[in-house]
Tab-separated table of C-alpha atoms and ligand atoms in Angstrom:
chain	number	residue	atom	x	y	z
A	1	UNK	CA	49.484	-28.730	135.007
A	2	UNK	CA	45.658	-29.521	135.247
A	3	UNK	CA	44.403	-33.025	134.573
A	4	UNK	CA	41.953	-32.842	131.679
A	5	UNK	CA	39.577	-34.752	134.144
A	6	UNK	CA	39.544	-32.306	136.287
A	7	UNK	CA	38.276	-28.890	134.321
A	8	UNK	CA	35.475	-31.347	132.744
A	9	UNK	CA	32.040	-31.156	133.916
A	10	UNK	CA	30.479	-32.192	137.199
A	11	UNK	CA	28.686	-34.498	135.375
A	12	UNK	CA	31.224	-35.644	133.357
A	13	UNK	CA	33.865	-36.183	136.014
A	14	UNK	CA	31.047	-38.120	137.402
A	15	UNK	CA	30.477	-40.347	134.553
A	16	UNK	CA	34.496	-41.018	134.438
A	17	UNK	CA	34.666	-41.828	138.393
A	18	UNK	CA	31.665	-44.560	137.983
A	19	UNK	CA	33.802	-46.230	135.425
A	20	UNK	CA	36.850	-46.523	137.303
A	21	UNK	CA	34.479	-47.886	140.452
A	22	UNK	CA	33.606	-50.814	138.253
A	23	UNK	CA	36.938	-51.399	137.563
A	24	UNK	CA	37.582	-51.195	141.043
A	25	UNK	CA	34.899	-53.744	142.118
A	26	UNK	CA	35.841	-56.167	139.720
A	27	UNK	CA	39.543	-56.347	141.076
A	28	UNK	CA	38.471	-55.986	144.460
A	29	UNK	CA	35.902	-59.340	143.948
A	30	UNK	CA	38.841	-60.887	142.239
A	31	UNK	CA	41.989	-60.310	144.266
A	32	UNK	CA	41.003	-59.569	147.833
A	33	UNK	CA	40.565	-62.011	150.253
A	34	UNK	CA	38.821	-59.391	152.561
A	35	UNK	CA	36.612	-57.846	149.863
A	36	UNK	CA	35.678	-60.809	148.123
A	37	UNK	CA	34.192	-62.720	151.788
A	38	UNK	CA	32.530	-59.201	152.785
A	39	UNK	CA	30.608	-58.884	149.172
A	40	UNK	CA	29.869	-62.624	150.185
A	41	UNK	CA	28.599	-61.887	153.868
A	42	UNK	CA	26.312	-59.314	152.674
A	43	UNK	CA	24.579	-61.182	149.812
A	44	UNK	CA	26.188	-58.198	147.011
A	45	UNK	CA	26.442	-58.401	143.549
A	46	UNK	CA	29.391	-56.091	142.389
A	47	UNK	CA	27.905	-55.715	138.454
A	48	UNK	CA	24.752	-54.531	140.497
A	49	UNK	CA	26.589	-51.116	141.741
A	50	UNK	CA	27.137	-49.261	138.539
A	51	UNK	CA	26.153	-45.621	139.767
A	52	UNK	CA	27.838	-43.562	142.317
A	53	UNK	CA	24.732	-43.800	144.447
A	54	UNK	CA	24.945	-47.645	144.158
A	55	UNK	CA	27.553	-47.353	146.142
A	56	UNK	CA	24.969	-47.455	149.362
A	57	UNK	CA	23.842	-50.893	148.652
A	58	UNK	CA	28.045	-51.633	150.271
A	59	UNK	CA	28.543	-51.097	153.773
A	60	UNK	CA	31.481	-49.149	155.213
A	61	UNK	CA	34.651	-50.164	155.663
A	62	UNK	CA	36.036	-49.504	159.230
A	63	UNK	CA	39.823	-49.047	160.728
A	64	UNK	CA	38.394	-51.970	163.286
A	65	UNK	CA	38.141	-53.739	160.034
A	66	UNK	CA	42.011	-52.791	158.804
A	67	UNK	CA	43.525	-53.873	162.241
A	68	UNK	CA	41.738	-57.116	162.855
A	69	UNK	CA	42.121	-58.346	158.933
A	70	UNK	CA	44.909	-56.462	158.014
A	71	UNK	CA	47.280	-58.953	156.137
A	72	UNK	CA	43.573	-60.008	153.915
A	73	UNK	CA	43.164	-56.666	152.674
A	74	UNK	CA	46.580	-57.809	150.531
A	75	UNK	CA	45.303	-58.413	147.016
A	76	UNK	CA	48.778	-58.666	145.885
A	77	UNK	CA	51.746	-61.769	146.768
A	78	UNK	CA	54.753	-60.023	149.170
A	79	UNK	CA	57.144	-60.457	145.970
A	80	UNK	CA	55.086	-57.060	144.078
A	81	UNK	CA	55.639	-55.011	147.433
A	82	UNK	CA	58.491	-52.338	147.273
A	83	UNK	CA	57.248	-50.081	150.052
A	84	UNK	CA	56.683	-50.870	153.613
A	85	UNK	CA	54.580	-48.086	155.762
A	86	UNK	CA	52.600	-48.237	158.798
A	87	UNK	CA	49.904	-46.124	160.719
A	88	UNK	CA	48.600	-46.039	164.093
A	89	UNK	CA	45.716	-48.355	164.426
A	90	UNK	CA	42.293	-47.970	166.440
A	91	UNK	CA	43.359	-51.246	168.921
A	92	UNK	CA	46.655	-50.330	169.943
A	93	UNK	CA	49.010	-52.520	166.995
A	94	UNK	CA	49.891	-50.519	163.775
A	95	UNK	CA	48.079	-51.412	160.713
A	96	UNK	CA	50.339	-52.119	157.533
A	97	UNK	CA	49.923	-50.915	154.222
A	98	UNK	CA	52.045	-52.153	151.442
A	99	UNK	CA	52.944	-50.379	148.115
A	100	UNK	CA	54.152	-52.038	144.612
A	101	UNK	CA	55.993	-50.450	141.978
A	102	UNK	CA	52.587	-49.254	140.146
A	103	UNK	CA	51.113	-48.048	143.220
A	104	UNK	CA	54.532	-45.569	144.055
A	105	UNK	CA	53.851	-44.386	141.030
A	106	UNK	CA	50.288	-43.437	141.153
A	107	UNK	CA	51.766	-41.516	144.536
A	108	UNK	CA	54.340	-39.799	142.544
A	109	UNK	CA	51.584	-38.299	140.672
A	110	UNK	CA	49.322	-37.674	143.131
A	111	UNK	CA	51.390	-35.738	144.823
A	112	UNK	CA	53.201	-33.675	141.636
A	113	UNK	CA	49.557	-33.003	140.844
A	114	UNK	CA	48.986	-31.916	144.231
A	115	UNK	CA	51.895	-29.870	144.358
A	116	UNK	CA	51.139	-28.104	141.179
A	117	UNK	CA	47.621	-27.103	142.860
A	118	UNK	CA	49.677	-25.375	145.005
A	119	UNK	CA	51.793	-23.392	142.082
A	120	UNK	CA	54.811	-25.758	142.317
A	121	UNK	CA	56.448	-25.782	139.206
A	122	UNK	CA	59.924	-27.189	137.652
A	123	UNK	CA	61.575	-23.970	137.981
A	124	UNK	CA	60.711	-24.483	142.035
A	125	UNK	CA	62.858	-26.050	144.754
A	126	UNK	CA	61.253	-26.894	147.528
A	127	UNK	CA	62.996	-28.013	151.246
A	128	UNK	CA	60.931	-31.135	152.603
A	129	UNK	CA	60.913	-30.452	156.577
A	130	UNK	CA	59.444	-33.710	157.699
A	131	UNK	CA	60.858	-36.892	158.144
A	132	UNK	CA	61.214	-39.348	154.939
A	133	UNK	CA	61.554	-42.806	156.982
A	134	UNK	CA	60.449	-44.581	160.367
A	135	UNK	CA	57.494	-46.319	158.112
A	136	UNK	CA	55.714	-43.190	157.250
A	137	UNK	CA	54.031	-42.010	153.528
A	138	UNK	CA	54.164	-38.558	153.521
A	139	UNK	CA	57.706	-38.058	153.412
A	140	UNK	CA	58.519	-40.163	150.579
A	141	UNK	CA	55.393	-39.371	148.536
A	142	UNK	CA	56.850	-35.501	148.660
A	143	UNK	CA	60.010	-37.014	147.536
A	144	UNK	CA	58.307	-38.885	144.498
A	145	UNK	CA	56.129	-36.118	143.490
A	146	UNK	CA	58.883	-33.820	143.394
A	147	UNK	CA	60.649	-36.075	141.215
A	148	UNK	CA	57.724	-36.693	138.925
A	149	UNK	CA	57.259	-32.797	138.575
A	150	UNK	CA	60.719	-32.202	137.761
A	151	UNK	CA	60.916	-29.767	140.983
A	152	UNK	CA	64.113	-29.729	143.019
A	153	UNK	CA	64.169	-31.177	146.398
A	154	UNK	CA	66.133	-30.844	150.138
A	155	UNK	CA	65.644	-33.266	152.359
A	156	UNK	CA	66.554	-31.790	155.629
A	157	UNK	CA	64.167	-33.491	157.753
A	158	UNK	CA	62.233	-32.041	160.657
A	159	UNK	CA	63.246	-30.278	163.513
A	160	UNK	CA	66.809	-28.333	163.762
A	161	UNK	CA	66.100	-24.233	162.647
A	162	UNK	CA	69.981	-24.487	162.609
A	163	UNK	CA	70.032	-26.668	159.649
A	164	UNK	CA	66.966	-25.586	157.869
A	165	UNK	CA	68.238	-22.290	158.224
A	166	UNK	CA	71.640	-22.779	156.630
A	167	UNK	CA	70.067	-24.916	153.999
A	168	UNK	CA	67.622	-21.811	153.127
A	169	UNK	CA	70.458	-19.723	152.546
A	170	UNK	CA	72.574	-22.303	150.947
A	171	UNK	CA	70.291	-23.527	148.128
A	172	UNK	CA	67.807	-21.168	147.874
A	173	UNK	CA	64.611	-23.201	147.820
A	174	UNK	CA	61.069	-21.357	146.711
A	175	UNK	CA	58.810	-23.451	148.807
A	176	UNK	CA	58.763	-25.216	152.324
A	177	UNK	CA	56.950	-28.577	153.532
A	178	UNK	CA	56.471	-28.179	157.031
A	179	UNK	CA	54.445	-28.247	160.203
A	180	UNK	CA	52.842	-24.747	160.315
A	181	UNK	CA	53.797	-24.126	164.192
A	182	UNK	CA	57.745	-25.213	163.143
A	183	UNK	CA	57.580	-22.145	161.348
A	184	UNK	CA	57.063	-20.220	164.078
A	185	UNK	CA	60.399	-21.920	165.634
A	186	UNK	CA	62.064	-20.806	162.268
A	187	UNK	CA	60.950	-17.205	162.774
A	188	UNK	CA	61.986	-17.021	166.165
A	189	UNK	CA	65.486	-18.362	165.261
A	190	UNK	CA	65.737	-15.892	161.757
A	191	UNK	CA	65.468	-13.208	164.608
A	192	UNK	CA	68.185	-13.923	166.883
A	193	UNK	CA	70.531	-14.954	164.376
A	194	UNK	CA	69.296	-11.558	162.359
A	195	UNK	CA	68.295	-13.236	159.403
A	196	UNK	CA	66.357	-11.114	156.742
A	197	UNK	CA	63.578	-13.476	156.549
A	198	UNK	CA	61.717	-11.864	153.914
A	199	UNK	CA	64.347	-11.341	151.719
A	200	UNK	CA	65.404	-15.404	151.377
A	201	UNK	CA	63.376	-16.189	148.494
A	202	UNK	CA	61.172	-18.540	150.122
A	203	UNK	CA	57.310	-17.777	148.394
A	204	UNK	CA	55.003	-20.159	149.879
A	205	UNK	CA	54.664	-22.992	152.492
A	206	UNK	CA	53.028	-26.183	152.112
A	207	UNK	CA	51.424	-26.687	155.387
A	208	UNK	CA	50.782	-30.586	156.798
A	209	UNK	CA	49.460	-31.711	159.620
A	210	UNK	CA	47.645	-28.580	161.580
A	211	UNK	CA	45.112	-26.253	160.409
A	212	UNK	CA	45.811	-22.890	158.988
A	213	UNK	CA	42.395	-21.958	158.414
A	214	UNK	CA	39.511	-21.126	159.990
A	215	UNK	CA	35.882	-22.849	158.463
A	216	UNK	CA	35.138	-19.983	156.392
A	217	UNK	CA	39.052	-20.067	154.741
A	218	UNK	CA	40.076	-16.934	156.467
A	219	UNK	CA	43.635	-17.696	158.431
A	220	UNK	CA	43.720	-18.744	161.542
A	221	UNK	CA	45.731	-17.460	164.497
A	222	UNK	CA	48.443	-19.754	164.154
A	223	UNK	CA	48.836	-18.437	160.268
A	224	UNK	CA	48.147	-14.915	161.737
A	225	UNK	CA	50.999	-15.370	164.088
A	226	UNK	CA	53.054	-16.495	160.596
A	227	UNK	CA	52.477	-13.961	158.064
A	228	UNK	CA	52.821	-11.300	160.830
A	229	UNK	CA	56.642	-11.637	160.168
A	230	UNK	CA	57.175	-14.106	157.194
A	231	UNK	CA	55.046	-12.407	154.333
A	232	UNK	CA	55.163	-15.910	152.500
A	233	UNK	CA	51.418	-17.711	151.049
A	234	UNK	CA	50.382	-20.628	153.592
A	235	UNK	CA	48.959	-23.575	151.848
A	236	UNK	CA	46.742	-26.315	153.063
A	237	UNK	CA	47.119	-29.849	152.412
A	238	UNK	CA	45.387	-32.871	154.094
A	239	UNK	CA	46.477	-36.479	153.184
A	240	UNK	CA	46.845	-39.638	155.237
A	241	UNK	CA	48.131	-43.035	154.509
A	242	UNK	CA	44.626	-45.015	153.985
A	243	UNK	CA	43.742	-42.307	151.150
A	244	UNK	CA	47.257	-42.342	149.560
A	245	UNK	CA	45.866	-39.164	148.465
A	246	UNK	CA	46.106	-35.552	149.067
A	247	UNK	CA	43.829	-32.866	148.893
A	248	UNK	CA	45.849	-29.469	148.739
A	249	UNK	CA	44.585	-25.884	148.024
A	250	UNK	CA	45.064	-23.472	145.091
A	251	UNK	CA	46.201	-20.165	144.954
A	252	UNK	CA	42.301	-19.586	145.409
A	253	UNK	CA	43.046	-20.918	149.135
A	254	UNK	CA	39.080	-22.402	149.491
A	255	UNK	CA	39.478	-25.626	149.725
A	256	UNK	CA	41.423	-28.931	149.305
A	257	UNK	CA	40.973	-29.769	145.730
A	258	UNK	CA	39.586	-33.593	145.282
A	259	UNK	CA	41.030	-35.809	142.004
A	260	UNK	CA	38.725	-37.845	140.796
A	261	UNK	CA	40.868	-39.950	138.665
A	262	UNK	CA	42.183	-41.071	142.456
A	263	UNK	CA	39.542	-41.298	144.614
A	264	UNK	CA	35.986	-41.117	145.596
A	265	UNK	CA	34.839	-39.051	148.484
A	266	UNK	CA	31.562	-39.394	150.261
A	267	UNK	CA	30.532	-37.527	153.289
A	268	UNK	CA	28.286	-39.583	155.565
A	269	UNK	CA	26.418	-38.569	158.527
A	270	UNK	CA	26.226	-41.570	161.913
A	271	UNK	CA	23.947	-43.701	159.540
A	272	UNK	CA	26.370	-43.484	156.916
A	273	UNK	CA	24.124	-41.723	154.798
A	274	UNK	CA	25.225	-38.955	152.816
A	275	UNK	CA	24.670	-35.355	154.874
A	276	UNK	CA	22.537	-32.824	152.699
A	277	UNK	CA	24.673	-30.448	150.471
A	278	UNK	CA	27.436	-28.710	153.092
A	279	UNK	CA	26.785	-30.326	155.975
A	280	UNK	CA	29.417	-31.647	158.157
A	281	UNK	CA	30.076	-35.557	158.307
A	282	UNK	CA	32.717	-38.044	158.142
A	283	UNK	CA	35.067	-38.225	154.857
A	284	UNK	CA	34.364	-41.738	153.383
A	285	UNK	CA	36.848	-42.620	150.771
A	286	UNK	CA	37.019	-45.525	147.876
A	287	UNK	CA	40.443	-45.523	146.535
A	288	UNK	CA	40.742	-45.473	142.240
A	289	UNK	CA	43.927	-47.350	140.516
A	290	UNK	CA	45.271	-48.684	143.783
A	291	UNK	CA	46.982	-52.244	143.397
A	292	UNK	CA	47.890	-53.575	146.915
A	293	UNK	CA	45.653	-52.091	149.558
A	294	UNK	CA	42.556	-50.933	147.650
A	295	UNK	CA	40.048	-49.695	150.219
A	296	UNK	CA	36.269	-48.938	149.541
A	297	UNK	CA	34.105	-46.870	151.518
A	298	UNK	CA	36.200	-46.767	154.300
A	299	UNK	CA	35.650	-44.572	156.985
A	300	UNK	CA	38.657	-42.285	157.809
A	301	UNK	CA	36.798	-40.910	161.337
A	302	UNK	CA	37.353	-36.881	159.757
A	303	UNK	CA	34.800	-34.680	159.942
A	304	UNK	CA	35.311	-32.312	157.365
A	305	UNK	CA	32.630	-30.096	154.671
A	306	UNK	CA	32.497	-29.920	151.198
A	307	UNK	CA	32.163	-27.454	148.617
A	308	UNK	CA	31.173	-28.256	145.101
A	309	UNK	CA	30.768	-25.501	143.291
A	310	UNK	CA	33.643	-24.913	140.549
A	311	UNK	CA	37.015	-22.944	141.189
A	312	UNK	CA	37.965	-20.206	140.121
A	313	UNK	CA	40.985	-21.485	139.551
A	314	UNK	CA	40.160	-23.606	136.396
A	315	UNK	CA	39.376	-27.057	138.327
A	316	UNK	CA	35.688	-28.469	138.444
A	317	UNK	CA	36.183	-30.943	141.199
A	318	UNK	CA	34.822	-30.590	144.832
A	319	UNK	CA	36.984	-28.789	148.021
A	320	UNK	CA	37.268	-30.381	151.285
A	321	UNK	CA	37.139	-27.307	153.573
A	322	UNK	CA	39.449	-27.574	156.711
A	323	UNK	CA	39.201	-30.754	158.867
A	324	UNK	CA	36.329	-30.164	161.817
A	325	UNK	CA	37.994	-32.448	163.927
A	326	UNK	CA	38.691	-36.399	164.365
A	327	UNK	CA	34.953	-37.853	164.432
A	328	UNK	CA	35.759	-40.075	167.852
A	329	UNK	CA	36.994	-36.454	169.553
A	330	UNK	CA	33.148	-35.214	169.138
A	331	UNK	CA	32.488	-33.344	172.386
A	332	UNK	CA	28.859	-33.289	173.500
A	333	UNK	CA	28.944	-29.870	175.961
A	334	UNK	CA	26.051	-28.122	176.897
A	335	UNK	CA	24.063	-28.818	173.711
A	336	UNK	CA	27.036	-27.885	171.927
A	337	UNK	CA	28.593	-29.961	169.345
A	338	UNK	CA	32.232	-29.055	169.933
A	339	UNK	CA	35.776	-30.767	168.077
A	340	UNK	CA	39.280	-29.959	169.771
A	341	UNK	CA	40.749	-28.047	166.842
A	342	UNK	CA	38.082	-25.457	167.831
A	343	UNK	CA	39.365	-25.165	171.325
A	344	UNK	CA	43.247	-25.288	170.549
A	345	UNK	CA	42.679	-22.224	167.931
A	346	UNK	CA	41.151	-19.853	170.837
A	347	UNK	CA	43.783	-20.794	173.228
A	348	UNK	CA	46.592	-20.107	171.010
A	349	UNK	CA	45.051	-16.625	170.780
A	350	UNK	CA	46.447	-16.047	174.236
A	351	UNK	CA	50.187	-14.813	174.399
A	352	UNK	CA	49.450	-15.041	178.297
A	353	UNK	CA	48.980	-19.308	178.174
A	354	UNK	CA	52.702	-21.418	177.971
A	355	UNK	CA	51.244	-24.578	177.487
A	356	UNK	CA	47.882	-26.204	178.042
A	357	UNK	CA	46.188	-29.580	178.379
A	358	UNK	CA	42.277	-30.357	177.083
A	359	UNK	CA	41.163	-33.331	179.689
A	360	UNK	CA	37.850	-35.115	178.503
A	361	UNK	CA	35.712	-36.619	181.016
A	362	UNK	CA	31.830	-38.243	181.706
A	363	UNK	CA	30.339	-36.321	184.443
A	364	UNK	CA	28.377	-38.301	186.611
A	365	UNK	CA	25.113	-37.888	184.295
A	366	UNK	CA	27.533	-39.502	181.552
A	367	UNK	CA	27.762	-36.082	180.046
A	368	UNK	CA	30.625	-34.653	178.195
A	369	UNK	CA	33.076	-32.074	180.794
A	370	UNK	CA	35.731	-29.984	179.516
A	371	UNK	CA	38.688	-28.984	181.892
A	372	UNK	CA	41.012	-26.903	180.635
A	373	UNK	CA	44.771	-27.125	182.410
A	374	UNK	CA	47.067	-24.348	181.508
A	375	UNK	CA	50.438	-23.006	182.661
A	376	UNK	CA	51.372	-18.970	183.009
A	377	UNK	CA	53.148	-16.725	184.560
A	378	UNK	CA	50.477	-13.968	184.634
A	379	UNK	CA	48.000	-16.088	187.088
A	380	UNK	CA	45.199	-14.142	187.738
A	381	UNK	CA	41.209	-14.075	187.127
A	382	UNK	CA	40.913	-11.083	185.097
A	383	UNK	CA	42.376	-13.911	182.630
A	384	UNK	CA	40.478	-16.537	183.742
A	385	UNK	CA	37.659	-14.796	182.625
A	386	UNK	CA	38.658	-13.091	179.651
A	387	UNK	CA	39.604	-16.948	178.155
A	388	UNK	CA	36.170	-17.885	179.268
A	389	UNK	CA	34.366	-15.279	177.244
A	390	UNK	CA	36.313	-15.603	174.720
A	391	UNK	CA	34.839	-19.195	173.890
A	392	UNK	CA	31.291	-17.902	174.656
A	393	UNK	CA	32.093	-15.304	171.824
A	394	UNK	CA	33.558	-18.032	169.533
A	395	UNK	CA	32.088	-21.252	170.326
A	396	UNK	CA	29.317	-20.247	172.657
A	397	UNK	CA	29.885	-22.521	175.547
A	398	UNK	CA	32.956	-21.992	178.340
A	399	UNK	CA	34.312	-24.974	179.476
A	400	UNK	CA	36.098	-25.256	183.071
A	401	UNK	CA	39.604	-23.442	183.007
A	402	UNK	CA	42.201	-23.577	185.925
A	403	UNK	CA	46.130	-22.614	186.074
A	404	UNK	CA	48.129	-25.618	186.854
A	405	UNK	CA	51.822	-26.165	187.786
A	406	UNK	CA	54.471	-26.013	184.684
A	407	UNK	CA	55.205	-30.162	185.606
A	408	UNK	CA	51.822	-31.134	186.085
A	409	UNK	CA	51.120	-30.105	182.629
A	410	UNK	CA	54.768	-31.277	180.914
A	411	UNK	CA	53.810	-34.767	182.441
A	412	UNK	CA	50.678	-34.584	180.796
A	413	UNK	CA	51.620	-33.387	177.580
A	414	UNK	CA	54.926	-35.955	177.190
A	415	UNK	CA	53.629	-39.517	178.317
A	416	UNK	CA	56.599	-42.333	177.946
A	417	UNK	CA	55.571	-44.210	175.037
A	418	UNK	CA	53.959	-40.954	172.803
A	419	UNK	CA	55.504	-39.360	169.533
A	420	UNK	CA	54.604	-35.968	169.639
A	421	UNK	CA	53.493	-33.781	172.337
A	422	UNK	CA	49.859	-34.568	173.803
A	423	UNK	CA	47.252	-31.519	173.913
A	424	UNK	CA	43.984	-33.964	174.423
A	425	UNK	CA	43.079	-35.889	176.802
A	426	UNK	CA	40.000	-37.891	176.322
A	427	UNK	CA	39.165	-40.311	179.388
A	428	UNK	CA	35.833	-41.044	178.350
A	429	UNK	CA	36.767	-44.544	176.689
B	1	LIG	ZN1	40.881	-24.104	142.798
């Protein structure tokens, strides 16, 4: 199940996106009260931006933008709104986005067409491992696609190997949608219960939320650590809420495949001008066919690289390669442009390292410093050292690394008020 659009020409799918950005303009200029006083504010014309490259003349949408006008950004009245969801915002207050009954349904089919990228088919059952409510998308936009591709569906939820286990068995699903380092929870559990994990009939995961590969698609070690027992194919998918889009991989596994018929992606470098072909900048997306919360150019602060040359895999439209890192998480060190991803992936390498904490900090020259906390029970400086040059080998700077006390770090990593466990710390704000 390809879209047409998407095995037509560059040029064509090109052609097809500038007509739904006029479309998009003219609703924008008509129905929301945000859009319609920032085309005023900055003097614009929308019948003037007819090319993609037109799209310049608009400046960027920011998530300071979403939190402070928020409820204008509404180009529908609260009677069209089914769907209530909300995401974290940049000043401390969620930011809500609303969904009607068309724009569920352009979900549903982003996300069957996003599952059949990954080789999901109606004869596949897949068991949804993340959680469907407390305000979030993802959950019920796996639910929808599902539907929409005719695929079966389990929603177990996340967390408890128990139950995921005995619904495995149970029902037999072919695919999983999970956290890539909960299946390393599941393997662990498959072995002291004896489970025959490779003979359960799962085929692939669909991975959310971490990385599973490395920037030139090979696996990284977490996925390493995976297929060493589980011989099952990892996919990638990266989504969020602002998008109400997903980008997942083919069996080709180079890329997050873009649809054009749902969005336009622009990568933009600090003067939100486009970077030169495969560069690294920040994903800038204009959302196609969306009816409450339409966004355009809006900044979603990841770095990530794109590849544009077509797939082998039948599909024309550009990849998004693995997510660099968030664009606010930059780290300045030594003349070394570093993200956090980079770091987590060569301390995971280590068996030797329980936990660890990345602390952020100005020096007093205002530079960027890197201290890296971590807890072991092999303490020693043959370690020390062999961490150490293994980020000169990788990344080509060593930060600072010292052992640290087992609560020091679990305070650290599980502050009061947070949702999930906390491996940065950035005090340079
Ligand atoms: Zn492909």
């Amino acid at each position: 199940m390809i879209p047409e659009i998407e095995k037509a020409t560059i040029n064509e799918i090109k052609a097809f996106q500038e007509d739904k950005l006029k479309e998009t303009l003219q609703y924008l200029n008509i129905n929301s009260p945000f859009y319609k006083r920032f085309f005023k504010e900055n003097n614009l014309q929308v019948s003037e931006i007819i090319t993609l490259e037109d799209l310049q003349k608009i400046p960027v949408t920011t998530k300071d933008h979403l939190q402070q006008f928020n409820d204008d950004f509404c180009c529908v009245p609260k009677s069209e709104i089914i769907d209530y969801v909300t995401t974290s915002g940049t000043l401390g207050d969620p930011v809500t986005f609303a969904l009607t009954d068309k724009d569920l349904e352009r979900l549903a089919y982003n996300e069957a067409i996003s599952f059949a990228c990954c080789g999901v088919s109606k004869e596949d059952t897949l068991q949804l491992m993340t959680t469907m409510d407390r305000r979030f998308m993802a959950g019920l936009a796996y639910f929808l696609g599902a539907r929409k591709l005719g695929s079966g569906i389990i929603r177990v939820g996340s967390g408890i190997p128990e139950l995921q286990w005995d619904s495995i068995l149970k029902f037999k699903p072919t695919y999983l949608i999970t956290v890539p380092s909960f299946l390393l929870k599941l393997i662990e559990y498959a072995k002291q219960q004896q489970i025959d994990i490779n003979n359960t009939g799962i085929k692939a995961a669909i991975c959310i939320g971490e990385p599973i590969r490395e920037q030139d698609f090979s696996l990284n070690i977490l996925a390493k650590k995976i297929k060493m027992d589980w011989n099952i194919e990892l996919f990638s998918t990266y989504a969020s809420t602002e998008m109400s889009t997903a980008f997942n991989e083919c069996e080709m596994h180079n890329g997050g495949h873009h649809h054009p018929e749902l969005i336009i992606a622009e990568i933009l470098d600090d003067n939100n001008l486009p970077v030169s072909n495969g560069e690294v900048g920040e994903l800038t997306i204009t959302t196609l066919g969306v009816e409450a919360m339409p966004l355009l150019r809006f900044k979603t602060g990841d770095m990530v690289q794109v590849f544009n040359r077509p797939c082998k895999c039948g599909r024309n439209t550009l990849r998004l390669g693995p997510v660099v890192g968030r664009k606010k998480q930059m780290i300045k060190y030594k003349g070394t442009t570093l993200y956090p991803p980079a770091m987590y992936n060569i301390l995971n390498v280590f068996s030797e390292i329980e936990s660890y904490v990345i602390e952020i900090f100005h020096n007093e020259l205002g530079t960027d410093e890197i201290l890296i906390k971590i807890v072991s029970e092999a303490v020693s400086d043959e370690l020390l050292l062999e961490i150490k040059d293994h980020f000169r080998a990788k990344l080509r700077v060593a930060p600072k690394v010292e052992f640290a006390r087992p609560e020091e770090i679990e305070a650290l990593r599980f502050p009061p008020l947070s949702r999930k466990p906390v491996d940065l710390i950035d005090r340079r704000l």
